[in-house]
mmCIF file of C-alpha atoms in Angstrom:
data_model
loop_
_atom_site.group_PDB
_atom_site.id
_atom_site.type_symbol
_atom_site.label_atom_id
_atom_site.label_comp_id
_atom_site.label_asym_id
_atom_site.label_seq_id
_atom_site.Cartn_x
_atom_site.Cartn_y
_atom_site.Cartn_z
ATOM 1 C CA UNK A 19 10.224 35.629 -207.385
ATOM 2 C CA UNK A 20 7.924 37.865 -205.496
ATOM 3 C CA UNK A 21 4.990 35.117 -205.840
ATOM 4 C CA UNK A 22 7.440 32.278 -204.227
ATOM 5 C CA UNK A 23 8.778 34.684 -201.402
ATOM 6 C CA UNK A 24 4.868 34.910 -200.651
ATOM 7 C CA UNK A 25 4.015 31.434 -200.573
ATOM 8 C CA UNK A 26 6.808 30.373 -198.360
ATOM 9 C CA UNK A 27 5.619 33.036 -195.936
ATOM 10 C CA UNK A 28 2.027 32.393 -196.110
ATOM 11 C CA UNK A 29 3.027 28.368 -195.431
ATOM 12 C CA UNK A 30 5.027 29.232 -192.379
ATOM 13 C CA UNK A 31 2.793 30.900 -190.723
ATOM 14 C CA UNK A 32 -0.142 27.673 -191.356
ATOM 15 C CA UNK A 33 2.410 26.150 -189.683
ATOM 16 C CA UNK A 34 2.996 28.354 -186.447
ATOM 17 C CA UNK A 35 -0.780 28.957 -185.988
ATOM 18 C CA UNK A 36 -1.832 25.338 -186.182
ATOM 19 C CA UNK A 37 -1.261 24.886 -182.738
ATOM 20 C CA UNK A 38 -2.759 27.687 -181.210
ATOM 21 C CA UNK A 39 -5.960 26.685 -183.005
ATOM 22 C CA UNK A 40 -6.066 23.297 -181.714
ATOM 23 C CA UNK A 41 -5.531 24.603 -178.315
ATOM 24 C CA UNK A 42 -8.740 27.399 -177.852
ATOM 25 C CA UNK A 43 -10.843 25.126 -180.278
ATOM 26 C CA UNK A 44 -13.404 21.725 -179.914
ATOM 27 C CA UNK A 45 -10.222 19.637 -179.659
ATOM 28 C CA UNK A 46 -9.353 19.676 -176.463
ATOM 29 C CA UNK A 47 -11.792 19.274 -173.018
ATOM 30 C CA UNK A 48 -14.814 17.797 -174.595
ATOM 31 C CA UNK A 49 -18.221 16.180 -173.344
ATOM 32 C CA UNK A 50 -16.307 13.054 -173.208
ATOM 33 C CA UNK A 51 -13.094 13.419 -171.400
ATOM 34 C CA UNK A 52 -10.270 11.010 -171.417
ATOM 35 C CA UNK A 53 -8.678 12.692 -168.724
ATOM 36 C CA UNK A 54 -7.625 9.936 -165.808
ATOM 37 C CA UNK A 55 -6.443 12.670 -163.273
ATOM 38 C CA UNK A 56 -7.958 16.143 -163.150
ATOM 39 C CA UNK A 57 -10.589 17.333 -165.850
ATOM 40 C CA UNK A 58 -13.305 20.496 -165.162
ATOM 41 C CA UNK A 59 -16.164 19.119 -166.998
ATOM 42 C CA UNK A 60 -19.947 20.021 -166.000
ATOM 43 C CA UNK A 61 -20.511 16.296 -165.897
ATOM 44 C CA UNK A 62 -17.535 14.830 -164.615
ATOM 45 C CA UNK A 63 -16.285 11.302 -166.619
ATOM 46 C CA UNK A 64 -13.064 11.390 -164.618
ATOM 47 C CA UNK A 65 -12.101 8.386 -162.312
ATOM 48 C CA UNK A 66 -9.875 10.339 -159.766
ATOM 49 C CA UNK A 67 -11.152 13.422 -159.578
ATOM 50 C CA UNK A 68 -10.770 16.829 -157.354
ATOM 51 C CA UNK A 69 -14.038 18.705 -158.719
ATOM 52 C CA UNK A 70 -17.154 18.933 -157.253
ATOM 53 C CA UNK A 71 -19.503 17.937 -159.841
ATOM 54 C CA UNK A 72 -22.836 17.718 -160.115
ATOM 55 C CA UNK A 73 -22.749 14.143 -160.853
ATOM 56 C CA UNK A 74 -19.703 12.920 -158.914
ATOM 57 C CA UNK A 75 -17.401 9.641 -159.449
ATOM 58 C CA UNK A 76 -15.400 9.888 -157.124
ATOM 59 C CA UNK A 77 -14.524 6.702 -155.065
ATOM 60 C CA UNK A 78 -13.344 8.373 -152.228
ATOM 61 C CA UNK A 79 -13.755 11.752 -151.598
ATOM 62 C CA UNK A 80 -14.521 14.798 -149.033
ATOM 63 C CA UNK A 81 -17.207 16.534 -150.839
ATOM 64 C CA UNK A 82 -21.065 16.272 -149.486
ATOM 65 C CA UNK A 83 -22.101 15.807 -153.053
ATOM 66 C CA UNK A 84 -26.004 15.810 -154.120
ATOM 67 C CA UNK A 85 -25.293 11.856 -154.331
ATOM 68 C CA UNK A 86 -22.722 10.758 -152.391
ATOM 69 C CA UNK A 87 -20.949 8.108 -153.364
ATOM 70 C CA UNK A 88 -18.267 8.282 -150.842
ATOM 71 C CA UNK A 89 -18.059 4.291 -148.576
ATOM 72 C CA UNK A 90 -16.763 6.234 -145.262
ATOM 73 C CA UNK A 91 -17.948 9.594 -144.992
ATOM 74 C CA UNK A 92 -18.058 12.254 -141.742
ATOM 75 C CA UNK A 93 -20.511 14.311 -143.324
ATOM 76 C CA UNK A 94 -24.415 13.630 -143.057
ATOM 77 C CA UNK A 95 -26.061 13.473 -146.379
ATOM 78 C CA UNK A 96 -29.571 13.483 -148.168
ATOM 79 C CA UNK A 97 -28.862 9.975 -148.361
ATOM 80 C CA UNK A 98 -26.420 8.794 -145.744
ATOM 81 C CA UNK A 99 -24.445 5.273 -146.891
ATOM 82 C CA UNK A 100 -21.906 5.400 -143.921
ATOM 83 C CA UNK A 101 -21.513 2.210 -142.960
ATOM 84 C CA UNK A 102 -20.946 3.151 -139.056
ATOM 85 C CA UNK A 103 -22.098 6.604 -138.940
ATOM 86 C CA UNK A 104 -22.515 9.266 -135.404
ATOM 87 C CA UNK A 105 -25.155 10.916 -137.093
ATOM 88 C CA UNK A 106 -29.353 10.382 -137.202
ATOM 89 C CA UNK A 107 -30.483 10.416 -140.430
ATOM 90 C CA UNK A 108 -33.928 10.442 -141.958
ATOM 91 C CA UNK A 109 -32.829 6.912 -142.841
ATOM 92 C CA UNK A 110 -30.534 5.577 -140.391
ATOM 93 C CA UNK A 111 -28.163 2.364 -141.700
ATOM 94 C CA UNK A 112 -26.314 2.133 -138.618
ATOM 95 C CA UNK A 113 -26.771 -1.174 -137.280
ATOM 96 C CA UNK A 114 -25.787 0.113 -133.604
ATOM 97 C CA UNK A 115 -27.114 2.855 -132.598
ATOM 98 C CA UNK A 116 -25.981 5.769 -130.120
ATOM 99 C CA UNK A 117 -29.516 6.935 -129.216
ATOM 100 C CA UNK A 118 -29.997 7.422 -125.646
ATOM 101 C CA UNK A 119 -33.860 8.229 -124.886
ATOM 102 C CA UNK A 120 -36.764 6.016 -127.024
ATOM 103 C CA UNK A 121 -38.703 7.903 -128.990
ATOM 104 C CA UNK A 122 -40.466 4.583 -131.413
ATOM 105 C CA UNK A 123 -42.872 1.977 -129.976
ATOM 106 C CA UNK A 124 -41.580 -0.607 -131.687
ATOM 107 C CA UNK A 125 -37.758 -1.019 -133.159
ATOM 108 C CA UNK A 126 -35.559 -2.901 -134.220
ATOM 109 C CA UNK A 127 -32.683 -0.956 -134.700
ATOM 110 C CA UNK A 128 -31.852 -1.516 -137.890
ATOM 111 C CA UNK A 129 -33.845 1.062 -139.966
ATOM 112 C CA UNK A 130 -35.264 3.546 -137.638
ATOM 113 C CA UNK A 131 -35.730 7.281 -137.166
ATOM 114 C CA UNK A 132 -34.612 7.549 -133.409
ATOM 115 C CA UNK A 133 -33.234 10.587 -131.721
ATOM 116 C CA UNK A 134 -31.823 8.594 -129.387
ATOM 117 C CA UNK A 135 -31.821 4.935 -127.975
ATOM 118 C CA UNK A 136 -34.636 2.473 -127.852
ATOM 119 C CA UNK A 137 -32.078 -0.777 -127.671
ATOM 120 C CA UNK A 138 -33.143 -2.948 -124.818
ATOM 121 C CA UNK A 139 -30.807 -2.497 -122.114
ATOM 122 C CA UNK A 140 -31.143 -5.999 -119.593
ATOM 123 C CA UNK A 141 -32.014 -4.975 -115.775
ATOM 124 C CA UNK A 142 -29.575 -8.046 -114.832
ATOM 125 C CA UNK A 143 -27.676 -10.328 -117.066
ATOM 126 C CA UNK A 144 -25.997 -13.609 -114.793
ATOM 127 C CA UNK A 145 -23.961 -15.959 -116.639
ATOM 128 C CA UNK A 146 -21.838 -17.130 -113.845
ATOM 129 C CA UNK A 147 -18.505 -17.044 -115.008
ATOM 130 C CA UNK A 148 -17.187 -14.312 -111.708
ATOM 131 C CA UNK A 149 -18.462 -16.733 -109.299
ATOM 132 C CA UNK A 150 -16.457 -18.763 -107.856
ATOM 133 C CA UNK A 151 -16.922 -22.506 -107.812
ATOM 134 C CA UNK A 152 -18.846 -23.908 -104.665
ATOM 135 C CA UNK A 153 -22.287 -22.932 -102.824
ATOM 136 C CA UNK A 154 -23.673 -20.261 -104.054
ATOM 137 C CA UNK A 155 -23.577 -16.679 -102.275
ATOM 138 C CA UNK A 156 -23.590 -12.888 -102.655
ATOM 139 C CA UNK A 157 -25.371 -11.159 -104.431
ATOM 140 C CA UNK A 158 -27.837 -14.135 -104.018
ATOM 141 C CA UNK A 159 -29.634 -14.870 -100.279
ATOM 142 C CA UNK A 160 -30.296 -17.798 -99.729
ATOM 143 C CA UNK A 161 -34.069 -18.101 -98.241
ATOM 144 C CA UNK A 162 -34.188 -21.471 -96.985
ATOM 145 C CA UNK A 163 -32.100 -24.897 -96.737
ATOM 146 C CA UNK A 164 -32.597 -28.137 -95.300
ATOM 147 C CA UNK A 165 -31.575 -31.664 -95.623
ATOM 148 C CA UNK A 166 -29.584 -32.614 -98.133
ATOM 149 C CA UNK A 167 -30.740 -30.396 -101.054
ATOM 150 C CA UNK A 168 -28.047 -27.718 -102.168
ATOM 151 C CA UNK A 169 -27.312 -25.213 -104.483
ATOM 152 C CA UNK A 170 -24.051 -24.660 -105.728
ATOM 153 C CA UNK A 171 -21.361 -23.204 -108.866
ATOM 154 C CA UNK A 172 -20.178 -25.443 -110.810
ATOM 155 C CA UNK A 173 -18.147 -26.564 -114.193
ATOM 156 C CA UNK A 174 -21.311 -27.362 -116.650
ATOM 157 C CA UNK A 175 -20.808 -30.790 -118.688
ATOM 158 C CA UNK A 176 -23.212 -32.084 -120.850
ATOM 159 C CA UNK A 177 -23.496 -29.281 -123.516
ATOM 160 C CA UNK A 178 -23.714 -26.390 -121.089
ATOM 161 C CA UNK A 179 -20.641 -23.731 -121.449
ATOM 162 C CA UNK A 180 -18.550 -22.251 -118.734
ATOM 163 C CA UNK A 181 -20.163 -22.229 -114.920
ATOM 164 C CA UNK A 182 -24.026 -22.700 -114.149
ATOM 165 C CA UNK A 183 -25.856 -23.203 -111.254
ATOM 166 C CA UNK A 184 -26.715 -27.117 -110.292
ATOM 167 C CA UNK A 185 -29.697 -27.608 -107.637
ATOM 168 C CA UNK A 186 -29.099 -31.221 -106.483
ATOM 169 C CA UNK A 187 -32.333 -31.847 -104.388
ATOM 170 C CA UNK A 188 -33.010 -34.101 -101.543
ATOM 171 C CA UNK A 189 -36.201 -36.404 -102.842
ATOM 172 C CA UNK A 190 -38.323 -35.761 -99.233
ATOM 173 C CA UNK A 191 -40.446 -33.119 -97.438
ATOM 174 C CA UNK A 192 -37.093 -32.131 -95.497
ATOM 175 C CA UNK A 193 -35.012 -31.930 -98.123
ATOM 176 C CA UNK A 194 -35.159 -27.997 -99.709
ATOM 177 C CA UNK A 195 -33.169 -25.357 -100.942
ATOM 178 C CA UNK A 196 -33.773 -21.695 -102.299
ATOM 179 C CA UNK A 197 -31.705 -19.036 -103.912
ATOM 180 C CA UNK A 198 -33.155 -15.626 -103.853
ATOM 181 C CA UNK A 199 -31.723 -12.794 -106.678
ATOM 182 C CA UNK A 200 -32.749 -8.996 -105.832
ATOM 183 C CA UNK A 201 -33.093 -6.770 -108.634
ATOM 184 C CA UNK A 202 -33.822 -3.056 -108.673
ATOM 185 C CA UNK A 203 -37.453 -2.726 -108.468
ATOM 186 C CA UNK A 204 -39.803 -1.971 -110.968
ATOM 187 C CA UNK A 205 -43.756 -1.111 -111.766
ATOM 188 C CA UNK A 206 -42.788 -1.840 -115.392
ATOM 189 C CA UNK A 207 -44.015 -5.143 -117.636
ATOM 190 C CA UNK A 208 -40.993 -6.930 -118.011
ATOM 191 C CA UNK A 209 -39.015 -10.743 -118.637
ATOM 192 C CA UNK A 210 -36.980 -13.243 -116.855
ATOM 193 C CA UNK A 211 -35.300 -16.292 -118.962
ATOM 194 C CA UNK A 212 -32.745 -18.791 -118.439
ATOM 195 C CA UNK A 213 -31.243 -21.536 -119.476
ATOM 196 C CA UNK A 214 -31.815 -24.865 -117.784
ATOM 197 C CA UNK A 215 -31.486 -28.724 -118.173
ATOM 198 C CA UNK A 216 -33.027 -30.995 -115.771
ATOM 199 C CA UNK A 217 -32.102 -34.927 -115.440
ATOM 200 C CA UNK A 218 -34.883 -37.928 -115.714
ATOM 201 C CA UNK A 219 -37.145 -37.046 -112.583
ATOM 202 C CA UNK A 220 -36.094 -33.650 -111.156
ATOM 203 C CA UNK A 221 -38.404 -30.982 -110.659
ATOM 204 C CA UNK A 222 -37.546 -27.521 -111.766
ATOM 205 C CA UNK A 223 -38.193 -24.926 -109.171
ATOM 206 C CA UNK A 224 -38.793 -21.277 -110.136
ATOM 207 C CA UNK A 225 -40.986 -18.239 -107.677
ATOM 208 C CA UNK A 226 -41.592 -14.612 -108.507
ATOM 209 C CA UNK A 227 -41.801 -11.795 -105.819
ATOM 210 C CA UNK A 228 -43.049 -8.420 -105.997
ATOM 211 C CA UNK A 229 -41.468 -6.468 -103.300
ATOM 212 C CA UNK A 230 -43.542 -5.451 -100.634
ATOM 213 C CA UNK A 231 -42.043 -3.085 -98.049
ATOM 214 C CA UNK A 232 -38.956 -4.938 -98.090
ATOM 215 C CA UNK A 233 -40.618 -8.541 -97.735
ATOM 216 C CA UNK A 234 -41.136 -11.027 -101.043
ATOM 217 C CA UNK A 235 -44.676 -12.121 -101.872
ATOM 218 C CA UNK A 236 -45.009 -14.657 -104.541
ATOM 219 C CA UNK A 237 -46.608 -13.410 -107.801
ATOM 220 C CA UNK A 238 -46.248 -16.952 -109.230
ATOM 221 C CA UNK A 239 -44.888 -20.086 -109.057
ATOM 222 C CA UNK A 240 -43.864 -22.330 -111.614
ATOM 223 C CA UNK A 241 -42.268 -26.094 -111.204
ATOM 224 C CA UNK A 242 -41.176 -29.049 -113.702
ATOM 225 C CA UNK A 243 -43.665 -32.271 -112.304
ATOM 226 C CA UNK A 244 -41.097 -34.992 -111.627
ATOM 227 C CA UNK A 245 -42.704 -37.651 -112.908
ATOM 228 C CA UNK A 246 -44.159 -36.096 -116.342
ATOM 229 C CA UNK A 247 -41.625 -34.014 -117.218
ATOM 230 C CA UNK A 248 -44.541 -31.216 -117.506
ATOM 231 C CA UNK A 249 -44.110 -27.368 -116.760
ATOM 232 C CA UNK A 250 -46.674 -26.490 -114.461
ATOM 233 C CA UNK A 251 -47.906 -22.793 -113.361
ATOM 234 C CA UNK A 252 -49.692 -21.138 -110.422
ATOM 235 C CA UNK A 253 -53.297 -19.442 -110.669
ATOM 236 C CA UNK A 254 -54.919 -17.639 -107.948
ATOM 237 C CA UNK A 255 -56.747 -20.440 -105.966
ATOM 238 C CA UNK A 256 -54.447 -22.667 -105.670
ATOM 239 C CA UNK A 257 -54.898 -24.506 -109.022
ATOM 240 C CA UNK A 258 -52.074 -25.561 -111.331
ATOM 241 C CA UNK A 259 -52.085 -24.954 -115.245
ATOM 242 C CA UNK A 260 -50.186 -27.217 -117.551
ATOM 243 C CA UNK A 261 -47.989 -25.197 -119.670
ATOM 244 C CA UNK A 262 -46.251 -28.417 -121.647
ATOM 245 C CA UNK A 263 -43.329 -30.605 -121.703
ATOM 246 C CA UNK A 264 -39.731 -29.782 -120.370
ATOM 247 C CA UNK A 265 -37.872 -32.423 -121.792
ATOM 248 C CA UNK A 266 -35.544 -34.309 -119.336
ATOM 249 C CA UNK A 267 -31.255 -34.098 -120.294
ATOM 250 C CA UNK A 268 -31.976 -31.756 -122.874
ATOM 251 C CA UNK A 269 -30.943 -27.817 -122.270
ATOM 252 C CA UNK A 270 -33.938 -25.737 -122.875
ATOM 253 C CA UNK A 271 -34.910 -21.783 -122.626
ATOM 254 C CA UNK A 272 -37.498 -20.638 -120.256
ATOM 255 C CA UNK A 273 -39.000 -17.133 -120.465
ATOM 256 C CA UNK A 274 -41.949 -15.296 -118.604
ATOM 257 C CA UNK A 275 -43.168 -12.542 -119.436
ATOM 258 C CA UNK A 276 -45.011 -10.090 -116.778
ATOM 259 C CA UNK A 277 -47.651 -7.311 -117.091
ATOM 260 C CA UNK A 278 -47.545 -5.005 -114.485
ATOM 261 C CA UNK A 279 -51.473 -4.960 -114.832
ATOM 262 C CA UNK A 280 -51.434 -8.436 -113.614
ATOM 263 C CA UNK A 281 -50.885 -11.646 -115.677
ATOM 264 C CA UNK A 282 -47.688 -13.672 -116.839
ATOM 265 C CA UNK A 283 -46.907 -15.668 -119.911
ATOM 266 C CA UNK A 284 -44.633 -18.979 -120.029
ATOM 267 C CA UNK A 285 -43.125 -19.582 -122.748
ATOM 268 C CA UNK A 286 -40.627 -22.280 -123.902
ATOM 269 C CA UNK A 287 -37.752 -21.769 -126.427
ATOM 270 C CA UNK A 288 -39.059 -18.715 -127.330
ATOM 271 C CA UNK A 289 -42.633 -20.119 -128.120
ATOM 272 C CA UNK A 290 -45.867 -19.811 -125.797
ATOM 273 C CA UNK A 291 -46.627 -23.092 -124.549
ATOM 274 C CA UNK A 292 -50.017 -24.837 -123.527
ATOM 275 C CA UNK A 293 -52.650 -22.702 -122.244
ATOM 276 C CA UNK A 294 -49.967 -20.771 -120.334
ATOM 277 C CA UNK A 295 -51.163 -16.826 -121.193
ATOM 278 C CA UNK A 296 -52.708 -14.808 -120.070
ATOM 279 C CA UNK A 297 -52.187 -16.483 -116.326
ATOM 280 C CA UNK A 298 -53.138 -14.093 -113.524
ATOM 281 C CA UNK A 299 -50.632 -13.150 -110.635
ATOM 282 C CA UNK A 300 -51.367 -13.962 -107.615
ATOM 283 C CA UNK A 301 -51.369 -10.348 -106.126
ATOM 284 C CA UNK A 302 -50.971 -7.895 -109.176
ATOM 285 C CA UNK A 303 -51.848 -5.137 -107.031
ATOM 286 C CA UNK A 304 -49.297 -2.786 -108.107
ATOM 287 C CA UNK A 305 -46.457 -3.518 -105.467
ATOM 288 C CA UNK A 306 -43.337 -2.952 -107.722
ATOM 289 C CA UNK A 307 -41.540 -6.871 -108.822
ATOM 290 C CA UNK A 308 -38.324 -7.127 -107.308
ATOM 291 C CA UNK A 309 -36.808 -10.542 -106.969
ATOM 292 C CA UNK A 310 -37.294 -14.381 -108.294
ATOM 293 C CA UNK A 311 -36.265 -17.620 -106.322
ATOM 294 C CA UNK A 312 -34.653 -20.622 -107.860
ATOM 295 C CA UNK A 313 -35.466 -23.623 -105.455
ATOM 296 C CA UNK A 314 -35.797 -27.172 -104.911
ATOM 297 C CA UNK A 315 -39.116 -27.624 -102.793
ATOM 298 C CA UNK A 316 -40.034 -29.483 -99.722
ATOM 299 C CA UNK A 317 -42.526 -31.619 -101.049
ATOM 300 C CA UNK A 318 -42.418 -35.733 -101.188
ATOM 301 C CA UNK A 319 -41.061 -36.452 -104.269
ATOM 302 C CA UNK A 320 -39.109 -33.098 -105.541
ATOM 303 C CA UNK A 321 -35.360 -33.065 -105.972
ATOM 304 C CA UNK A 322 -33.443 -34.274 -108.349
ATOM 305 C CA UNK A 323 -30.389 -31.926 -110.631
ATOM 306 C CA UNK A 324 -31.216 -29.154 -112.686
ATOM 307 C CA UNK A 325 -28.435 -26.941 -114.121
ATOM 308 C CA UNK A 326 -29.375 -23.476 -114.957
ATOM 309 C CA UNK A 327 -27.390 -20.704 -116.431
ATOM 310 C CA UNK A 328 -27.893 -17.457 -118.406
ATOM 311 C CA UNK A 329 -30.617 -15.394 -116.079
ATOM 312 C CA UNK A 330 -31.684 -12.303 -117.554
ATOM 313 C CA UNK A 331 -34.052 -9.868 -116.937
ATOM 314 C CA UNK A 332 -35.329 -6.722 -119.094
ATOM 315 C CA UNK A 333 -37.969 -4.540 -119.287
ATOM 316 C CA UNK A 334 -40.809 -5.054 -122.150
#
């Protein structure tokens, strides 16, 4: 009787202890955890976590981990993946930056190491779309007229967008117009382009002035020949270089870019053309640039329409 009493006893208690030894032994947080919401492991396997962990999986959180994993973070890691970030990392993803002073020769502000901004900022940017339709004025002066040539705002058509300016040139040696633009000036290289599209037999018309006390002196001229469709550019000494073809009805991009030190490139859809570099201005005498002139010019023969649009100027 005695020997039964003491086996029930001794099987009751297996039974009240088996749970207390499955709860402080290996069956419960091991190296691979199962747990989908909260779990302290020293390698964390959980998807949602709120743990810190050396290696951490957590989609989105707060924590400036050793690897961060986190898509939109504030905080400025080892290794920064913020999409749009305010901070300048060693290795800087933002696409935009916020940098205000240029520290790099060369960027292109998509991987760089700035302290602040190297972006190229334009000195003028004219697209036409304020001005209102008619002959153009302020903040352009108008140099010289005569005849029947004029310059005016208009509603571009074929394939230009929004307003431009058309130069509709008289064909004779009294027929001229010229449109002056005044920028801030500057002893700094730098780059006019624009956007233009001349008809069958009109001659592009394009001047630019350093500023000398207040009065523009031509640096260099360049015009589209009327009959070959052919940019052509000043030299000192009155001789002309031919810097290619300008095709006729057909809108085109024309850039030059100046060295303060004294020579000019033309180039042509964003592609030197001819034997147009190199070209020496005709002062270059370090009198700071300060304006260009669109124009239709006096001689026998000029005139014709060219539409231009898009002028913009920055520094190199």
């Amino acid at each position: 009787m005695k020997e039964k009493l003491f086996l029930f006893i001794l099987a009751v208690l297996m039974v009240v202890m088996a749970p207390i030894a499955c709860s402080t032994g290996g069956g419960g947080d091991d190296d691979t955890d199962d747990d989908t919401v909260l779990d302290d492991d020293v390698i964390d396997d959980d998807v949602d976590d709120d743990v810190d962990d050396d290696v951490d999986d957590d989609v989105d959180d707060d924590v400036d981990d050793d690897v961060d994993d986190d898509v939109d973070d504030d905080v400025d890691d080892d290794v920064d993946d913020d999409v749009d970030d305010d901070v300048d990392d060693d290795v800087d993803d933002d696409t935009i930056d916020d940098d205000t002073v240029d520290d790099d020769t060369v960027d292109d502000d998509t991987i760089d190491d700035d302290t602040a901004d190297d972006d190229t900022v334009a000195m003028f940017d004219i697209d036409f779309e304020s001005y209102a339709i008619g002959p153009l004025g302020a903040p352009w002066t108008i140099l010289f007229q005569a005849g029947t040539s004029t310059g005016n705002i208009v509603n571009l058509a074929d394939g230009g967008s929004g307003k431009g300016l058309q130069v509709n040139g008289g064909t004779t040696a009294s027929d001229y117009w010229g449109g002056q633009y005044t920028f801030a000036d500057t002893s700094a290289d730098m780059a006019v382009s624009y956007d233009v599209r001349c008809a069958a037999g009109a001659a592009m018309g394009f001047r630019f002035y350093q500023n000398y006390s207040g009065t523009p002196w031509s640096e260099f001229t360049v015009y589209r020949d009327p009959t070959s469709g052919t940019i052509k550019a000043s030299n000192p000494g009155g001789t002309w270089v031919d810097c290619g073809a300008l095709p006729s009805a057909t809108w085109a991009n024309v850039r030059f870019e100046v060295a303060f030190t004294g020579t000019y490139d033309v180039l042509v859809n964003g592609t030197p053309v001819g034997a147009c570099t190199g070209l020496a201005l005709d002062w270059g005498d370090g009198t700071p640039f300060g304006s260009f002139l669109v124009s239709d010019w006096s001689d026998d023969g000029m005139g014709g329409i060219c539409d231009y649009d898009n002028f913009i100027g920055w520094l190199l």
